[in-house]
Amino acid sequence: MTNSRRKKIYEGKAKILYEGPEPGTLIQYFKDDATAFNGEKKATLEGKGVINNRISEYVMTKLGQIGVQNHFIRRLSLREQLIREVEIIPLEVICRNVAAGSLSKRLGLEEGSPLPRSIIEFCLKDDKLNDPLVSEEHITAFNWASTQDIDDIMALTLRVNDFLTGLFLGINITLVDFKIEFGRIWENDFPRIILADEISPDSCRLWDATTNEKLDKDRFRRDLGNVIESYTEVARRLGVMNEMPTVIQGGLH
Ligand code: TMP
Ligand code: ASP
C-alpha cells in the first residue's frame, strides 16, 4: 500500500509514523527534513532519511543482539521500517560522555572536556515548552514514568551507551552524547520498557576520534557544511554504505 493511502498516526520533525500492516505494528518513515532549535531552523537534506533509516536499523539490530529489546522489526524500503507500536514515554533521555552542547552552555564546561562519568539527563518531550530539563522528582510527581520505569530506563541507557561507545570507537568515532526515547509494551498484562525512536547522526554527537571533526547534526545546527557527507561517512564506516542505492553513494563524493 502506498503511504498516501495509509493512515498517518503521528508526524514529527524528521519522521512520520503510519499505521502498520498488523495490529501492534507501525511504519516509521524517515524524512529528509532537518530542524534545529525547536524547529526555528529548517532545511531539506537530500538523502538524510535513507541514511538514517539504515544507520538506525543497523544500530537497533546490534542492540537487539546483545539483549536490548527495541521497537525495530524489519526494513520495508529505503525510507521505511516496520516497528512495534509502543506507548511512548514522554521523555528525551540524554546520555553524555564528553561535555558539549547544552551541558557545556549550562555549566560553563569547555566542549570536548571529558566528564567524570557518564551522565544521564531527562528532558520532557514537549515542543511547546522547548523540551525542558526535568528531574526524577518531576517525572514521578507528574506520573510521566514510575520509579521502576526510571530505574529500567537508566540501566538500559547505560547498556546502550557502553555498547555504542565500543561500536563507534571501533570505527574511530567518539560517542560524545546521544538522545534516546523509550516506550512501554504489554506482555501478558505486564508492562515492559523497550528502546524506541531512532539512533542516528541526528540524535548523537559523533566526533572523529583522531581529528575531533564533527560527523553529526551539529554540522547543520552550526552551519559547518558537508552535513550529508558526514552522515554518509558514518554509514560507510559502519559498513552499511555498500547496500546504499548508487544515486546516494555516487552523489555524495
Ligand atoms: P544538547 O546538548 O543540545 O542537549 O543535545 C544532547 C544530545 O541530544 C545530542 O546528541 C543531540 C541530541 N538531541 C536530539 O536528539 N534532539 C533534540 O531535540 C536535542 C535538543 C538534542
Ligand atoms: N530536534 C530539535 C529541533 O527540531 C533540535 C535539535 O535536534 O537540535 O529543533
GROMACS .gro file of N, CA, C and O in nm, residues 51-137:
model
  348
   51ILE      N    1   1.975   0.746   0.475
   51ILE     CA    2   2.094   0.712   0.555
   51ILE      C    3   2.052   0.682   0.700
   51ILE      O    4   2.095   0.582   0.759
   52ASN      N    5   1.966   0.766   0.757
   52ASN     CA    6   1.926   0.743   0.897
   52ASN      C    7   1.845   0.615   0.912
   52ASN      O    8   1.855   0.547   1.015
   53ASN      N    9   1.764   0.582   0.812
   53ASN     CA   10   1.689   0.456   0.816
   53ASN      C   11   1.787   0.339   0.830
   53ASN      O   12   1.770   0.251   0.914
   54ARG      N   13   1.894   0.341   0.749
   54ARG     CA   14   1.993   0.232   0.752
   54ARG      C   15   2.074   0.231   0.881
   54ARG      O   16   2.098   0.126   0.939
   55ILE      N   17   2.120   0.348   0.923
   55ILE     CA   18   2.205   0.353   1.043
   55ILE      C   19   2.124   0.308   1.165
   55ILE      O   20   2.169   0.227   1.245
   56SER      N   21   2.000   0.359   1.176
   56SER     CA   22   1.917   0.322   1.291
   56SER      C   23   1.887   0.172   1.289
   56SER      O   24   1.892   0.105   1.393
   57GLU      N   25   1.859   0.119   1.171
   57GLU     CA   26   1.835  -0.026   1.159
   57GLU      C   27   1.957  -0.104   1.208
   57GLU      O   28   1.944  -0.199   1.287
   58TYR      N   29   2.074  -0.062   1.162
   58TYR     CA   30   2.198  -0.133   1.197
   58TYR      C   31   2.219  -0.132   1.348
   58TYR      O   32   2.244  -0.235   1.411
   59VAL      N   33   2.207  -0.013   1.406
   59VAL     CA   34   2.235   0.001   1.550
   59VAL      C   35   2.130  -0.073   1.633
   59VAL      O   36   2.163  -0.145   1.728
   60MET      N   37   2.003  -0.057   1.598
   60MET     CA   38   1.896  -0.125   1.673
   60MET      C   39   1.911  -0.277   1.662
   60MET      O   40   1.888  -0.351   1.760
   61THR      N   41   1.948  -0.326   1.545
   61THR     CA   42   1.966  -0.471   1.527
   61THR      C   43   2.077  -0.522   1.617
   61THR      O   44   2.064  -0.623   1.685
   62LYS      N   45   2.190  -0.448   1.617
   62LYS     CA   46   2.304  -0.488   1.703
   62LYS      C   47   2.262  -0.485   1.850
   62LYS      O   48   2.298  -0.574   1.927
   63LEU      N   49   2.189  -0.380   1.889
   63LEU     CA   50   2.145  -0.372   2.029
   63LEU      C   51   2.053  -0.488   2.064
   63LEU      O   52   2.061  -0.546   2.172
   64GLY      N   53   1.966  -0.524   1.970
   64GLY     CA   54   1.878  -0.640   1.990
   64GLY      C   55   1.960  -0.766   2.014
   64GLY      O   56   1.927  -0.850   2.100
   65GLN      N   57   2.070  -0.778   1.940
   65GLN     CA   58   2.155  -0.898   1.952
   65GLN      C   59   2.222  -0.910   2.089
   65GLN      O   60   2.256  -1.019   2.132
   66ILE      N   61   2.244  -0.794   2.156
   66ILE     CA   62   2.302  -0.804   2.291
   66ILE      C   63   2.191  -0.797   2.398
   66ILE      O   64   2.219  -0.779   2.516
   67GLY      N   65   2.067  -0.808   2.355
   67GLY     CA   66   1.957  -0.820   2.451
   67GLY      C   67   1.891  -0.690   2.491
   67GLY      O   68   1.815  -0.687   2.588
   68VAL      N   69   1.920  -0.581   2.418
   68VAL     CA   70   1.849  -0.456   2.445
   68VAL      C   71   1.726  -0.454   2.353
   68VAL      O   72   1.734  -0.423   2.235
   69GLN      N   73   1.614  -0.491   2.411
   69GLN     CA   74   1.491  -0.503   2.333
   69GLN      C   75   1.453  -0.366   2.275
   69GLN      O   76   1.459  -0.265   2.347
   70ASN      N   77   1.416  -0.362   2.149
   70ASN     CA   78   1.377  -0.234   2.088
   70ASN      C   79   1.268  -0.254   1.985
   70ASN      O   80   1.229  -0.367   1.954
   71HIS      N   81   1.219  -0.141   1.932
   71HIS     CA   82   1.097  -0.147   1.850
   71HIS      C   83   1.119  -0.192   1.706
   71HIS      O   84   1.024  -0.220   1.635
   72PHE      N   85   1.247  -0.201   1.662
   72PHE     CA   86   1.273  -0.232   1.521
   72PHE      C   87   1.231  -0.375   1.487
   72PHE      O   88   1.266  -0.470   1.557
   73ILE      N   89   1.158  -0.391   1.379
   73ILE     CA   90   1.121  -0.526   1.332
   73ILE      C   91   1.196  -0.558   1.203
   73ILE      O   92   1.276  -0.649   1.198
   74ARG      N   93   1.172  -0.480   1.096
   74ARG     CA   94   1.247  -0.501   0.973
   74ARG      C   95   1.236  -0.380   0.881
   74ARG      O   96   1.143  -0.299   0.892
   75ARG      N   97   1.334  -0.371   0.791
   75ARG     CA   98   1.331  -0.263   0.691
   75ARG      C   99   1.225  -0.296   0.587
   75ARG      O  100   1.211  -0.412   0.547
   76LEU      N  101   1.151  -0.193   0.543
   76LEU     CA  102   1.049  -0.214   0.440
   76LEU      C  103   1.092  -0.154   0.308
   76LEU      O  104   1.061  -0.207   0.202
   77SER      N  105   1.161  -0.041   0.314
   77SER     CA  106   1.202   0.027   0.190
   77SER      C  107   1.314   0.123   0.227
   77SER      O  108   1.359   0.127   0.341
   78LEU      N  109   1.355   0.203   0.129
   78LEU     CA  110   1.467   0.296   0.152
   78LEU      C  111   1.446   0.385   0.273
   78LEU      O  112   1.540   0.419   0.345
   79ARG      N  113   1.323   0.429   0.291
   79ARG     CA  114   1.295   0.526   0.399
   79ARG      C  115   1.204   0.472   0.508
   79ARG      O  116   1.166   0.546   0.598
   80GLU      N  117   1.167   0.345   0.497
   80GLU     CA  118   1.066   0.295   0.592
   80GLU      C  119   1.111   0.170   0.664
   80GLU      O  120   1.174   0.083   0.605
   81GLN      N  121   1.073   0.164   0.790
   81GLN     CA  122   1.095   0.041   0.867
   81GLN      C  123   0.968   0.005   0.944
   81GLN      O  124   0.892   0.093   0.984
   82LEU      N  125   0.948  -0.125   0.959
   82LEU     CA  126   0.836  -0.175   1.038
   82LEU      C  127   0.882  -0.177   1.183
   82LEU      O  128   0.991  -0.227   1.213
   83ILE      N  129   0.800  -0.121   1.271
   83ILE     CA  130   0.836  -0.117   1.413
   83ILE      C  131   0.719  -0.165   1.498
   83ILE      O  132   0.605  -0.169   1.454
   84ARG      N  133   0.752  -0.200   1.622
   84ARG     CA  134   0.646  -0.233   1.718
   84ARG      C  135   0.582  -0.106   1.768
   84ARG      O  136   0.652  -0.006   1.797
   85GLU      N  137   0.452  -0.108   1.781
   85GLU     CA  138   0.383   0.007   1.839
   85GLU      C  139   0.408   0.005   1.990
   85GLU      O  140   0.394  -0.099   2.053
   86VAL      N  141   0.447   0.121   2.043
   86VAL     CA  142   0.469   0.130   2.188
   86VAL      C  143   0.394   0.253   2.240
   86VAL      O  144   0.357   0.341   2.163
   87GLU      N  145   0.374   0.255   2.371
   87GLU     CA  146   0.325   0.380   2.434
   87GLU      C  147   0.449   0.461   2.467
   87GLU      O  148   0.525   0.425   2.557
   88ILE      N  149   0.470   0.568   2.392
   88ILE     CA  150   0.594   0.646   2.412
   88ILE      C  151   0.594   0.712   2.550
   88ILE      O  152   0.495   0.771   2.592
   89ILE      N  153   0.705   0.697   2.620
   89ILE     CA  154   0.722   0.766   2.748
   89ILE      C  155   0.769   0.908   2.714
   89ILE      O  156   0.863   0.923   2.636
   90PRO      N  157   0.701   1.011   2.764
   90PRO     CA  158   0.726   1.146   2.711
   90PRO      C  159   0.855   1.209   2.763
   90PRO      O  160   0.855   1.322   2.812
   91LEU      N  161   0.965   1.134   2.751
   91LEU     CA  162   1.095   1.184   2.797
   91LEU      C  163   1.199   1.169   2.687
   91LEU      O  164   1.199   1.067   2.616
   92GLU      N  165   1.286   1.268   2.675
   92GLU     CA  166   1.405   1.253   2.592
   92GLU      C  167   1.517   1.220   2.689
   92GLU      O  168   1.545   1.298   2.781
   93VAL      N  169   1.577   1.104   2.673
   93VAL     CA  170   1.680   1.059   2.766
   93VAL      C  171   1.815   1.086   2.700
   93VAL      O  172   1.845   1.032   2.593
   94ILE      N  173   1.894   1.172   2.763
   94ILE     CA  174   2.023   1.211   2.707
   94ILE      C  175   2.133   1.147   2.790
   94ILE      O  176   2.126   1.146   2.913
   95CYS      N  177   2.232   1.090   2.723
   95CYS     CA  178   2.346   1.033   2.793
   95CYS      C  179   2.472   1.099   2.739
   95CYS      O  180   2.487   1.112   2.617
   96ARG      N  181   2.558   1.145   2.829
   96ARG     CA  182   2.676   1.222   2.787
   96ARG      C  183   2.804   1.160   2.842
   96ARG      O  184   2.810   1.122   2.960
   97ASN      N  185   2.906   1.157   2.756
   97ASN     CA  186   3.039   1.109   2.797
   97ASN      C  187   3.141   1.222   2.797
   97ASN      O  188   3.241   1.217   2.868
   98VAL      N  189   3.117   1.321   2.712
   98VAL     CA  190   3.209   1.433   2.694
   98VAL      C  191   3.122   1.559   2.695
   98VAL      O  192   3.010   1.558   2.643
   99ALA      N  193   3.173   1.667   2.754
   99ALA     CA  194   3.093   1.791   2.760
   99ALA      C  195   3.073   1.848   2.620
   99ALA      O  196   3.168   1.855   2.540
  100ALA      N  197   2.950   1.888   2.589
  100ALA     CA  198   2.918   1.951   2.460
  100ALA      C  199   2.778   2.011   2.471
  100ALA      O  200   2.707   1.987   2.569
  101GLY      N  201   2.743   2.088   2.369
  101GLY     CA  202   2.605   2.135   2.353
  101GLY      C  203   2.550   2.207   2.474
  101GLY      O  204   2.616   2.290   2.537
  102SER      N  205   2.427   2.170   2.509
  102SER     CA  206   2.356   2.245   2.614
  102SER      C  207   2.420   2.225   2.752
  102SER      O  208   2.410   2.311   2.838
  103LEU      N  209   2.488   2.112   2.773
  103LEU     CA  210   2.554   2.091   2.904
  103LEU      C  211   2.671   2.189   2.918
  103LEU      O  212   2.689   2.250   3.024
  104SER      N  213   2.748   2.203   2.811
  104SER     CA  214   2.862   2.297   2.814
  104SER      C  215   2.813   2.437   2.845
  104SER      O  216   2.872   2.509   2.925
  105LYS      N  217   2.703   2.474   2.778
  105LYS     CA  218   2.647   2.608   2.797
  105LYS      C  219   2.598   2.626   2.940
  105LYS      O  220   2.630   2.724   3.007
  106ARG      N  221   2.520   2.527   2.986
  106ARG     CA  222   2.454   2.539   3.116
  106ARG      C  223   2.554   2.545   3.232
  106ARG      O  224   2.536   2.621   3.326
  107LEU      N  225   2.661   2.463   3.222
  107LEU     CA  226   2.754   2.453   3.335
  107LEU      C  227   2.889   2.518   3.307
  107LEU      O  228   2.983   2.506   3.386
  108GLY      N  229   2.901   2.585   3.192
  108GLY     CA  230   3.027   2.653   3.160
  108GLY      C  231   3.144   2.558   3.142
  108GLY      O  232   3.256   2.587   3.183
  109LEU      N  233   3.118   2.442   3.080
  109LEU     CA  234   3.225   2.344   3.057
  109LEU      C  235   3.274   2.356   2.913
  109LEU      O  236   3.193   2.368   2.821
  110GLU      N  237   3.404   2.350   2.896
  110GLU     CA  238   3.457   2.360   2.761
  110GLU      C  239   3.412   2.239   2.678
  110GLU      O  240   3.420   2.125   2.727
  111GLU      N  241   3.368   2.261   2.556
  111GLU     CA  242   3.327   2.150   2.470
  111GLU      C  243   3.447   2.058   2.448
  111GLU      O  244   3.556   2.106   2.417
  112GLY      N  245   3.426   1.930   2.469
  112GLY     CA  246   3.535   1.834   2.447
  112GLY      C  247   3.600   1.790   2.576
  112GLY      O  248   3.678   1.695   2.576
  113SER      N  249   3.569   1.858   2.688
  113SER     CA  250   3.631   1.812   2.813
  113SER      C  251   3.558   1.686   2.860
  113SER      O  252   3.435   1.679   2.859
  114PRO      N  253   3.638   1.586   2.900
  114PRO     CA  254   3.575   1.460   2.942
  114PRO      C  255   3.496   1.479   3.071
  114PRO      O  256   3.531   1.565   3.154
  115LEU      N  257   3.391   1.403   3.089
  115LEU     CA  258   3.310   1.412   3.211
  115LEU      C  259   3.363   1.310   3.311
  115LEU      O  260   3.418   1.207   3.272
  116PRO      N  261   3.347   1.336   3.441
  116PRO     CA  262   3.397   1.243   3.543
  116PRO      C  263   3.336   1.103   3.528
  116PRO      O  264   3.398   1.003   3.560
  117ARG      N  265   3.212   1.098   3.483
  117ARG     CA  266   3.149   0.969   3.448
  117ARG      C  267   3.036   0.998   3.352
  117ARG      O  268   3.000   1.116   3.332
  118SER      N  269   2.978   0.894   3.294
  118SER     CA  270   2.866   0.915   3.203
  118SER      C  271   2.750   0.975   3.282
  118SER      O  272   2.723   0.932   3.394
  119ILE      N  273   2.685   1.074   3.223
  119ILE     CA  274   2.577   1.144   3.293
  119ILE      C  275   2.448   1.130   3.212
  119ILE      O  276   2.447   1.151   3.091
  120ILE      N  277   2.341   1.092   3.281
  120ILE     CA  278   2.210   1.081   3.216
  120ILE      C  279   2.125   1.201   3.256
  120ILE      O  280   2.122   1.240   3.373
  121GLU      N  281   2.059   1.259   3.156
  121GLU     CA  282   1.966   1.371   3.182
  121GLU      C  283   1.830   1.335   3.123
  121GLU      O  284   1.823   1.262   3.024
  122PHE      N  285   1.726   1.393   3.180
  122PHE     CA  286   1.591   1.374   3.126
  122PHE      C  287   1.534   1.508   3.083
  122PHE      O  288   1.544   1.607   3.157
  123CYS      N  289   1.475   1.510   2.964
  123CYS     CA  290   1.401   1.628   2.920
  123CYS      C  291   1.257   1.585   2.892
  123CYS      O  292   1.234   1.474   2.842
  124LEU      N  293   1.164   1.673   2.924
  124LEU     CA  294   1.024   1.644   2.891
  124LEU      C  295   1.004   1.663   2.742
  124LEU      O  296   1.045   1.764   2.684
  125LYS      N  297   0.941   1.562   2.677
  125LYS     CA  298   0.918   1.570   2.534
  125LYS      C  299   0.796   1.658   2.509
  125LYS      O  300   0.683   1.609   2.512
  126ASP      N  301   0.822   1.788   2.494
  126ASP     CA  302   0.713   1.883   2.473
  126ASP      C  303   0.766   2.005   2.398
  126ASP      O  304   0.825   2.096   2.458
  127ASP      N  305   0.744   2.004   2.266
  127ASP     CA  306   0.796   2.113   2.181
  127ASP      C  307   0.748   2.250   2.226
  127ASP      O  308   0.823   2.347   2.219
  128LYS      N  309   0.622   2.256   2.272
  128LYS     CA  310   0.567   2.388   2.312
  128LYS      C  311   0.650   2.448   2.425
  128LYS      O  312   0.663   2.570   2.438
  129LEU      N  313   0.707   2.361   2.508
  129LEU     CA  314   0.788   2.408   2.622
  129LEU      C  315   0.937   2.401   2.593
  129LEU      O  316   1.020   2.423   2.681
  130ASN      N  317   0.971   2.363   2.467
  130ASN     CA  318   1.111   2.354   2.427
  130ASN      C  319   1.187   2.241   2.500
  130ASN      O  320   1.304   2.256   2.536
  131ASP      N  321   1.119   2.130   2.522
  131ASP     CA  322   1.179   2.010   2.584
  131ASP      C  323   1.263   2.043   2.709
  131ASP      O  324   1.385   2.020   2.711
  132PRO      N  325   1.200   2.096   2.813
  132PRO     CA  326   1.279   2.138   2.930
  132PRO      C  327   1.342   2.022   3.007
  132PRO      O  328   1.286   1.912   3.012
  133LEU      N  329   1.457   2.050   3.064
  133LEU     CA  330   1.525   1.954   3.152
  133LEU      C  331   1.435   1.929   3.273
  133LEU      O  332   1.381   2.025   3.330
  134VAL      N  333   1.417   1.803   3.312
  134VAL     CA  334   1.336   1.772   3.431
  134VAL      C  335   1.411   1.673   3.518
  134VAL      O  336   1.501   1.602   3.471
  135SER      N  337   1.373   1.668   3.645
  135SER     CA  338   1.440   1.577   3.739
  135SER      C  339   1.351   1.454   3.762
  135SER      O  340   1.233   1.452   3.724
  136GLU      N  341   1.406   1.355   3.829
  136GLU     CA  342   1.327   1.235   3.862
  136GLU      C  343   1.207   1.272   3.948
  136GLU      O  344   1.102   1.209   3.939
  137GLU      N  345   1.224   1.373   4.032
  137GLU     CA  346   1.113   1.421   4.116
  137GLU      C  347   0.995   1.465   4.028
  137GLU      O  348   0.879   1.431   4.055
   0.00000   0.00000   0.00000
